mmCIF file of C-alpha atoms and ligand atoms in Angstrom:
data_model
loop_
_atom_site.group_PDB
_atom_site.id
_atom_site.type_symbol
_atom_site.label_atom_id
_atom_site.label_comp_id
_atom_site.label_asym_id
_atom_site.label_seq_id
_atom_site.Cartn_x
_atom_site.Cartn_y
_atom_site.Cartn_z
ATOM 1 C CA MET U 1 118.855 7.130 -13.403
ATOM 2 C CA LEU U 2 117.044 8.502 -10.522
ATOM 3 C CA TYR U 3 117.320 11.850 -10.524
ATOM 4 C CA SER U 4 119.304 14.890 -12.192
ATOM 5 C CA LYS U 5 122.913 14.806 -11.128
ATOM 6 C CA THR U 6 123.329 18.605 -11.898
ATOM 7 C CA THR U 7 123.329 20.656 -8.799
ATOM 8 C CA PRO U 8 120.785 23.346 -8.190
ATOM 9 C CA GLU U 9 123.874 25.753 -7.903
ATOM 10 C CA GLU U 10 125.331 24.452 -11.280
ATOM 11 C CA LYS U 11 121.946 24.866 -12.986
ATOM 12 C CA ARG U 12 121.190 28.484 -11.886
ATOM 13 C CA LEU U 13 124.750 29.446 -13.206
ATOM 14 C CA ARG U 14 123.862 27.971 -16.516
ATOM 15 C CA PHE U 15 120.681 29.650 -16.534
ATOM 16 C CA ARG U 16 122.400 33.159 -16.038
ATOM 17 C CA GLU U 17 124.838 31.963 -18.661
ATOM 18 C CA LEU U 18 121.982 31.548 -20.844
ATOM 19 C CA LEU U 19 120.434 34.900 -20.297
ATOM 20 C CA ALA U 20 123.720 36.527 -20.686
ATOM 21 C CA SER U 21 124.101 34.741 -24.151
ATOM 22 C CA GLY U 22 122.523 37.001 -26.445
ATOM 23 C CA THR U 23 120.393 33.860 -27.891
ATOM 24 C CA ILE U 24 116.666 33.175 -26.890
ATOM 25 C CA ALA U 25 116.043 30.522 -24.535
ATOM 26 C CA GLN U 26 112.927 28.797 -25.269
ATOM 27 C CA PHE U 27 111.342 27.121 -21.943
ATOM 28 C CA PRO U 28 108.402 25.137 -22.411
ATOM 29 C CA GLY U 29 105.929 24.091 -19.466
ATOM 30 C CA ALA U 30 106.414 20.926 -17.919
ATOM 31 C CA PHE U 31 103.423 19.644 -16.338
ATOM 32 C CA ASN U 32 104.735 16.557 -14.646
ATOM 33 C CA PRO U 33 108.485 15.335 -13.649
ATOM 34 C CA LEU U 34 108.674 13.087 -16.750
ATOM 35 C CA SER U 35 107.605 15.615 -19.606
ATOM 36 C CA ALA U 36 110.772 17.722 -18.087
ATOM 37 C CA ARG U 37 112.753 14.854 -19.417
ATOM 38 C CA LEU U 38 110.841 14.971 -22.785
ATOM 39 C CA ILE U 39 111.797 18.831 -22.808
ATOM 40 C CA GLU U 40 115.490 18.192 -21.825
ATOM 41 C CA GLU U 41 115.517 15.201 -24.419
ATOM 42 C CA LYS U 42 114.165 17.511 -27.532
ATOM 43 C CA GLY U 43 116.948 20.015 -26.689
ATOM 44 C CA PHE U 44 115.019 22.806 -24.934
ATOM 45 C CA ALA U 45 117.267 25.514 -22.858
ATOM 46 C CA GLY U 46 115.232 25.118 -19.826
ATOM 47 C CA VAL U 47 111.983 24.177 -18.067
ATOM 48 C CA TYR U 48 108.931 26.504 -16.959
ATOM 49 C CA ILE U 49 106.827 25.310 -13.996
ATOM 50 C CA SER U 50 103.479 27.193 -14.279
ATOM 51 C CA GLY U 51 101.168 28.627 -11.768
ATOM 52 C CA ALA U 52 98.227 27.889 -13.882
ATOM 53 C CA VAL U 53 99.333 23.980 -14.827
ATOM 54 C CA LEU U 54 99.914 23.516 -11.020
ATOM 55 C CA ALA U 55 96.528 24.741 -10.103
ATOM 56 C CA ASN U 56 94.743 23.335 -12.901
ATOM 57 C CA ASP U 57 96.351 19.848 -12.312
ATOM 58 C CA LEU U 58 94.775 19.715 -9.064
ATOM 59 C CA GLY U 59 91.489 20.680 -10.760
ATOM 60 C CA LEU U 60 91.429 24.228 -9.470
ATOM 61 C CA PRO U 61 91.510 27.179 -11.445
ATOM 62 C CA ASP U 62 94.411 29.755 -11.445
ATOM 63 C CA ILE U 63 93.323 32.175 -9.143
ATOM 64 C CA GLY U 64 96.054 31.847 -6.251
ATOM 65 C CA LEU U 65 94.662 29.046 -4.244
ATOM 66 C CA THR U 66 97.602 26.522 -4.145
ATOM 67 C CA THR U 67 99.974 26.884 -1.598
ATOM 68 C CA LEU U 68 103.746 27.431 -1.182
ATOM 69 C CA THR U 69 104.022 24.228 0.170
ATOM 70 C CA GLU U 70 102.068 22.587 -2.776
ATOM 71 C CA VAL U 71 104.024 24.645 -5.283
ATOM 72 C CA ALA U 72 107.521 24.095 -3.783
ATOM 73 C CA THR U 73 106.999 20.340 -4.022
ATOM 74 C CA ARG U 74 105.750 19.846 -7.300
ATOM 75 C CA ALA U 75 108.099 22.089 -8.708
ATOM 76 C CA GLY U 76 111.081 20.441 -6.976
ATOM 77 C CA GLN U 77 109.709 16.976 -8.418
ATOM 78 C CA ILE U 78 109.897 18.241 -11.900
ATOM 79 C CA ALA U 79 113.500 20.559 -11.497
ATOM 80 C CA ARG U 80 115.354 17.322 -9.992
ATOM 81 C CA MET U 81 114.195 15.253 -13.204
ATOM 82 C CA THR U 82 116.039 17.549 -15.219
ATOM 83 C CA ASP U 83 119.739 18.794 -15.448
ATOM 84 C CA LEU U 84 118.183 22.026 -17.488
ATOM 85 C CA PRO U 85 117.556 24.805 -15.083
ATOM 86 C CA SER U 86 113.729 25.144 -14.074
ATOM 87 C CA ILE U 87 111.923 28.122 -13.134
ATOM 88 C CA VAL U 88 108.659 28.174 -11.481
ATOM 89 C CA ASP U 89 105.452 30.883 -11.286
ATOM 90 C CA ALA U 90 105.686 32.135 -7.622
ATOM 91 C CA ASP U 91 102.584 33.889 -8.531
ATOM 92 C CA THR U 92 102.188 36.885 -6.114
ATOM 93 C CA GLY U 93 104.475 35.396 -3.493
ATOM 94 C CA PHE U 94 101.972 33.711 -1.259
ATOM 95 C CA GLY U 95 101.585 36.553 0.773
ATOM 96 C CA GLU U 96 103.343 39.510 2.565
ATOM 97 C CA PRO U 97 106.785 40.704 1.757
ATOM 98 C CA MET U 98 108.160 38.672 4.343
ATOM 99 C CA ASN U 99 106.083 35.399 3.104
ATOM 100 C CA VAL U 100 107.699 36.246 -0.454
ATOM 101 C CA ALA U 101 110.824 36.281 1.550
ATOM 102 C CA ARG U 102 110.045 32.502 2.925
ATOM 103 C CA SER U 103 108.799 31.454 -0.525
ATOM 104 C CA VAL U 104 111.938 32.225 -2.160
ATOM 105 C CA GLN U 105 113.954 30.295 0.228
ATOM 106 C CA GLU U 106 111.719 27.328 0.007
ATOM 107 C CA LEU U 107 112.023 27.265 -3.860
ATOM 108 C CA GLU U 108 115.831 27.769 -3.383
ATOM 109 C CA ASN U 109 115.494 24.570 -1.233
ATOM 110 C CA ALA U 110 113.326 22.679 -3.650
ATOM 111 C CA GLY U 111 116.373 23.124 -6.616
ATOM 112 C CA LEU U 112 114.842 26.148 -8.544
ATOM 113 C CA ALA U 113 117.148 28.019 -10.788
ATOM 114 C CA GLY U 114 114.549 31.034 -10.201
ATOM 115 C CA CYS U 115 110.907 32.196 -9.901
ATOM 116 C CA HIS U 116 108.795 35.057 -10.729
ATOM 117 C CA ILE U 117 106.506 37.102 -8.593
ATOM 118 C CA GLU U 118 103.917 39.174 -9.992
ATOM 119 C CA ASP U 119 102.145 42.753 -9.032
ATOM 120 C CA GLN U 120 98.473 41.581 -9.042
ATOM 121 C CA PHE U 121 96.272 41.741 -6.234
ATOM 122 C CA ASN U 122 94.799 38.601 -4.373
ATOM 123 C CA PRO U 123 92.704 36.946 -5.952
ATOM 124 C CA LYS U 124 95.128 36.868 -8.809
ATOM 125 C CA ARG U 125 93.945 35.567 -12.268
ATOM 126 C CA CYS U 126 95.254 34.446 -15.343
ATOM 127 C CA GLY U 127 97.267 37.396 -16.729
ATOM 128 C CA HIS U 128 95.738 37.274 -20.067
ATOM 129 C CA LEU U 129 92.115 37.379 -18.870
ATOM 130 C CA ASP U 130 90.218 40.810 -18.074
ATOM 131 C CA GLY U 131 89.303 42.320 -14.955
ATOM 132 C CA LYS U 132 92.494 41.872 -13.149
ATOM 133 C CA ASN U 133 94.416 44.358 -11.055
ATOM 134 C CA VAL U 134 97.583 45.395 -9.707
ATOM 135 C CA VAL U 135 98.750 46.355 -6.678
ATOM 136 C CA ASP U 136 100.566 50.065 -6.288
ATOM 137 C CA LEU U 137 104.147 50.674 -6.965
ATOM 138 C CA ASP U 138 105.145 50.472 -3.241
ATOM 139 C CA THR U 139 104.049 47.136 -2.697
ATOM 140 C CA ALA U 140 105.248 45.572 -5.810
ATOM 141 C CA THR U 141 108.716 46.951 -5.165
ATOM 142 C CA LYS U 142 108.410 45.423 -1.404
ATOM 143 C CA ARG U 143 107.645 42.012 -2.654
ATOM 144 C CA ILE U 144 110.763 42.093 -5.115
ATOM 145 C CA ARG U 145 113.035 43.617 -2.509
ATOM 146 C CA ALA U 146 112.315 40.927 -0.130
ATOM 147 C CA ALA U 147 112.659 38.375 -2.615
ATOM 148 C CA ALA U 148 115.953 39.510 -3.685
ATOM 149 C CA ASP U 149 117.421 39.993 -0.018
ATOM 150 C CA ALA U 150 115.918 36.440 1.097
ATOM 151 C CA ARG U 151 118.225 34.321 -1.662
ATOM 152 C CA ARG U 152 121.002 32.797 -0.183
ATOM 153 C CA ASP U 153 122.472 31.790 -3.678
ATOM 154 C CA PRO U 154 123.090 34.649 -5.545
ATOM 155 C CA ASN U 155 122.591 33.124 -8.740
ATOM 156 C CA PHE U 156 118.881 32.230 -7.920
ATOM 157 C CA LEU U 157 116.838 34.388 -10.372
ATOM 158 C CA ILE U 158 114.363 37.000 -8.850
ATOM 159 C CA MET U 159 112.085 37.533 -12.082
ATOM 160 C CA ALA U 160 109.723 40.452 -11.518
ATOM 161 C CA ARG U 161 106.178 40.126 -13.546
ATOM 162 C CA THR U 162 104.312 42.919 -13.988
ATOM 163 C CA ASP U 163 100.278 42.688 -15.124
ATOM 164 C CA ILE U 164 100.066 46.429 -15.128
ATOM 165 C CA ARG U 165 100.150 46.830 -19.174
ATOM 166 C CA ALA U 166 96.797 45.473 -19.422
ATOM 167 C CA VAL U 167 95.518 47.756 -16.518
ATOM 168 C CA GLU U 168 96.950 51.035 -17.311
ATOM 169 C CA GLY U 169 98.720 51.168 -20.673
ATOM 170 C CA LEU U 170 102.314 50.423 -22.021
ATOM 171 C CA GLU U 171 103.804 53.485 -20.632
ATOM 172 C CA ALA U 172 102.991 52.430 -16.945
ATOM 173 C CA ALA U 173 104.302 49.284 -17.774
ATOM 174 C CA THR U 174 108.015 50.494 -18.784
ATOM 175 C CA ASP U 175 107.737 52.745 -15.671
ATOM 176 C CA ARG U 176 106.950 49.889 -13.586
ATOM 177 C CA ALA U 177 109.746 47.665 -15.011
ATOM 178 C CA ARG U 178 112.185 50.349 -14.568
ATOM 179 C CA ALA U 179 111.363 50.483 -10.846
ATOM 180 C CA LEU U 180 110.953 46.547 -10.171
ATOM 181 C CA VAL U 181 114.658 46.364 -11.643
ATOM 182 C CA GLU U 182 115.696 49.245 -9.411
ATOM 183 C CA ALA U 183 114.007 47.353 -6.394
ATOM 184 C CA GLY U 184 116.289 43.970 -7.099
ATOM 185 C CA ALA U 185 114.472 42.332 -10.035
ATOM 186 C CA ASP U 186 117.272 40.220 -12.368
ATOM 187 C CA ALA U 187 114.826 39.871 -15.137
ATOM 188 C CA ILE U 188 111.359 41.303 -16.202
ATOM 189 C CA PHE U 189 108.230 39.332 -17.387
ATOM 190 C CA PRO U 190 105.997 42.055 -18.802
ATOM 191 C CA GLU U 191 102.513 40.411 -19.379
ATOM 192 C CA ALA U 192 100.008 40.346 -21.579
ATOM 193 C CA MET U 193 102.112 42.645 -24.307
ATOM 194 C CA LYS U 194 100.035 43.188 -27.390
ATOM 195 C CA ASP U 195 102.196 43.210 -30.282
ATOM 196 C CA LEU U 196 106.409 42.827 -30.701
ATOM 197 C CA SER U 197 106.615 46.800 -30.530
ATOM 198 C CA GLU U 198 105.640 46.450 -26.996
ATOM 199 C CA PHE U 199 108.144 43.737 -26.322
ATOM 200 C CA GLN U 200 110.646 46.369 -27.890
ATOM 201 C CA ALA U 201 109.525 49.234 -25.547
ATOM 202 C CA ILE U 202 110.260 47.353 -22.680
ATOM 203 C CA ARG U 203 113.731 45.813 -23.761
ATOM 204 C CA ASP U 204 114.298 49.760 -24.596
ATOM 205 C CA ALA U 205 113.413 50.456 -20.957
ATOM 206 C CA VAL U 206 115.523 48.141 -19.208
ATOM 207 C CA ASP U 207 118.833 46.331 -19.533
ATOM 208 C CA VAL U 208 118.057 42.954 -17.900
ATOM 209 C CA PRO U 209 116.945 40.010 -19.302
ATOM 210 C CA ILE U 210 112.979 40.084 -20.275
ATOM 211 C CA LEU U 211 110.740 36.993 -21.123
ATOM 212 C CA ALA U 212 107.556 36.538 -23.540
ATOM 213 C CA ASN U 213 104.781 34.204 -22.524
ATOM 214 C CA MET U 214 103.692 32.503 -25.569
ATOM 215 C CA THR U 215 100.566 31.417 -23.878
ATOM 216 C CA GLU U 216 97.520 29.887 -26.228
ATOM 217 C CA PHE U 217 94.229 31.728 -26.310
ATOM 218 C CA GLY U 218 95.807 34.861 -24.608
ATOM 219 C CA LYS U 219 96.319 38.519 -25.560
ATOM 220 C CA SER U 220 99.534 37.838 -27.377
ATOM 221 C CA ALA U 221 99.631 36.879 -30.572
ATOM 222 C CA LEU U 222 102.017 33.377 -31.028
ATOM 223 C CA PHE U 223 105.316 34.784 -31.951
ATOM 224 C CA THR U 224 108.047 32.892 -33.282
ATOM 225 C CA VAL U 225 111.567 32.675 -31.492
ATOM 226 C CA ASP U 226 113.162 34.747 -34.414
ATOM 227 C CA GLU U 227 110.746 37.328 -33.979
ATOM 228 C CA LEU U 228 111.029 37.539 -30.358
ATOM 229 C CA GLN U 229 114.817 37.418 -30.875
ATOM 230 C CA ASN U 230 114.521 40.539 -32.563
ATOM 231 C CA VAL U 231 113.051 42.649 -30.355
ATOM 232 C CA GLY U 232 115.424 41.566 -27.779
ATOM 233 C CA VAL U 233 113.509 38.837 -25.622
ATOM 234 C CA ASN U 234 115.880 36.663 -23.766
ATOM 235 C CA MET U 235 113.565 33.668 -23.046
ATOM 236 C CA VAL U 236 110.198 32.626 -23.993
ATOM 237 C CA ILE U 237 108.128 30.328 -22.081
ATOM 238 C CA TYR U 238 104.993 28.308 -23.784
ATOM 239 C CA PRO U 239 103.865 27.677 -20.084
ATOM 240 C CA VAL U 240 100.440 25.561 -20.631
ATOM 241 C CA THR U 241 101.038 24.364 -24.044
ATOM 242 C CA LEU U 242 102.042 20.529 -23.047
ATOM 243 C CA LEU U 243 99.013 20.279 -20.594
ATOM 244 C CA ARG U 244 96.822 21.651 -23.122
ATOM 245 C CA SER U 245 98.121 18.882 -25.719
ATOM 246 C CA ALA U 246 98.107 16.440 -23.338
ATOM 247 C CA MET U 247 94.580 16.768 -22.216
ATOM 248 C CA GLY U 248 93.481 17.431 -25.837
ATOM 249 C CA ALA U 249 94.970 13.768 -26.297
ATOM 250 C CA ALA U 250 93.489 12.262 -23.658
ATOM 251 C CA GLU U 251 89.948 13.635 -24.339
ATOM 252 C CA ARG U 252 90.202 12.341 -27.997
ATOM 253 C CA THR U 253 91.423 8.953 -26.641
ATOM 254 C CA LEU U 254 88.321 8.825 -24.210
ATOM 255 C CA GLU U 255 85.995 9.916 -26.881
ATOM 256 C CA SER U 256 87.335 7.191 -28.983
ATOM 257 C CA ILE U 257 86.913 4.306 -26.552
ATOM 258 C CA ARG U 258 83.184 5.503 -25.864
ATOM 259 C CA ALA U 259 82.506 5.626 -29.538
ATOM 260 C CA ASP U 260 84.460 2.424 -30.718
ATOM 261 C CA GLY U 261 84.726 0.219 -27.513
ATOM 262 C CA THR U 262 88.255 0.278 -27.834
ATOM 263 C CA GLN U 263 91.255 2.736 -27.939
ATOM 264 C CA GLU U 264 92.475 0.836 -31.088
ATOM 265 C CA ALA U 265 92.329 4.070 -33.295
ATOM 266 C CA GLN U 266 94.251 6.146 -30.919
ATOM 267 C CA VAL U 267 97.278 3.787 -30.260
ATOM 268 C CA GLY U 268 98.873 4.839 -33.373
ATOM 269 C CA SER U 269 99.521 8.624 -31.719
ATOM 270 C CA MET U 270 100.290 7.211 -27.861
ATOM 271 C CA LEU U 271 103.730 6.753 -26.628
ATOM 272 C CA THR U 272 104.737 3.360 -27.047
ATOM 273 C CA ARG U 273 105.787 1.118 -24.205
ATOM 274 C CA ALA U 274 109.471 1.140 -25.171
ATOM 275 C CA ARG U 275 109.421 4.633 -25.553
ATOM 276 C CA LEU U 276 108.051 5.290 -22.162
ATOM 277 C CA TYR U 277 110.492 3.137 -20.582
ATOM 278 C CA ASP U 278 113.402 4.794 -22.379
ATOM 279 C CA LEU U 279 112.070 7.817 -20.791
ATOM 280 C CA VAL U 280 112.038 6.501 -17.296
ATOM 281 C CA ASP U 281 115.757 5.005 -18.158
ATOM 282 C CA TYR U 282 114.353 1.441 -17.258
ATOM 283 C CA GLU U 283 117.501 -0.005 -18.776
ATOM 284 C CA ALA U 284 119.717 1.462 -16.229
ATOM 285 C CA TYR U 285 117.533 0.230 -13.293
ATOM 286 C CA ASN U 286 118.163 -3.235 -14.726
ATOM 287 C CA ARG U 287 121.858 -2.678 -14.783
ATOM 288 C CA PHE U 288 121.830 -1.270 -11.295
ATOM 289 C CA ASP U 289 119.969 -4.230 -10.182
ATOM 290 C CA THR U 290 122.144 -7.047 -11.797
ATOM 291 C CA GLY U 291 125.159 -5.053 -10.492
ATOM 292 C CA VAL U 292 123.968 -5.469 -6.957
ATOM 293 C CA PHE U 293 122.791 -8.897 -7.138
ATOM 294 C CA ASN U 294 125.387 -10.384 -9.182
ATOM 295 C CA PHE U 295 127.620 -11.850 -6.633
ATOM 296 C CA ARG U 296 128.581 -15.041 -4.630
ATOM 297 C CA ILE U 297 128.840 -15.991 -1.553
ATOM 298 C CA PRO U 298 131.803 -18.645 -1.150
ATOM 299 C CA GLY U 299 130.634 -21.812 0.436
ATOM 300 C CA THR U 300 127.248 -21.321 -0.547
ATOM 301 C CA ASP U 301 127.319 -23.090 -3.865
HETATM 302 C C1 MIC F 401 102.372 32.139 -17.215
HETATM 303 C C2 MIC F 401 100.938 32.046 -16.526
HETATM 304 O O1 MIC F 401 101.079 32.510 -15.137
HETATM 305 C C3 MIC F 401 101.230 30.166 -15.927
HETATM 306 O O2 MIC F 401 100.568 30.161 -14.662
HETATM 307 O O3 MIC F 401 101.352 29.563 -16.516
HETATM 308 C C4 MIC F 401 99.581 32.326 -17.170
HETATM 309 C C5 MIC F 401 99.474 31.185 -18.600
HETATM 310 C C6 MIC F 401 98.020 31.436 -18.655
HETATM 311 O O4 MIC F 401 97.042 31.173 -17.813
HETATM 312 O O5 MIC F 401 97.879 30.840 -20.005
HETATM 313 C C7 MIC F 401 99.289 33.662 -17.412
HETATM 314 O O6 MIC F 401 98.773 34.475 -15.979
HETATM 315 O O7 MIC F 401 99.604 34.340 -18.311
HETATM 316 MG MG1 MG F 402 100.719 32.052 -13.586
#
């Protein structure tokens, strides 16, 4: 009922254990707080909170327009809905290293288990699009060092994302990954890897956990969880998958209503009222309410 009873500290500890377990962890992207519950119910290890989803949900492109306040608020609303660890996309960290430091503390306050900070220029763009650019090594490592120094909970995971592969090639990516770990990154997110051998190269370059981004319509094929596990990937995200599915379903329903004059044809694929109530734990609120109001005042009846 209400929100998760697991504290952020416990979630962060669990996240660290997950990454050390040797078994790859799947983190689907929640597009709202309720979908985080669904992710938990279906047995996933954690929840990803995508910058692209956050921006697109507001009707904006994913080019660094969302603010720290918007991201921390929404990420906090999602994280508190689940007992699972949630990690959030902090884009380029929302400014200079000092801003990055503040971002990390705000995301800690919001109850996240960790975040990733990337080495793109501003305005940033989706890592799977052409024409992106990356900052120099000094700027990239300063961001990560600032993030690592700012956290108060040592288990809050600072993940460094590097977008350099698509700009300067794989060797530049392995070099940068090493430097980012040196600067204090707890994990590496190598963006837009072309194939499994490239994930393997990153695996061989660093000994911290690595993440694979299985976003649709991007530069990487959609590898299975076993394929990724076999090249030593520790966690995999499906960042925009649920938003794409939900919006796809919404579009089909709207077309149906327009065409048929009723939504009847789509009802079978909708979440039923009972299932929706189940997800929001309606019954628990009922019991709570009955308990509160189930008393008698002597002499009044
Ligand atoms: C992971 C990502 O940073 C995100 O914001 O979810 C995006 C996903 C996408 O646009 O498909 C990315 O840059 O890969
Ligand atoms: Mg992003």
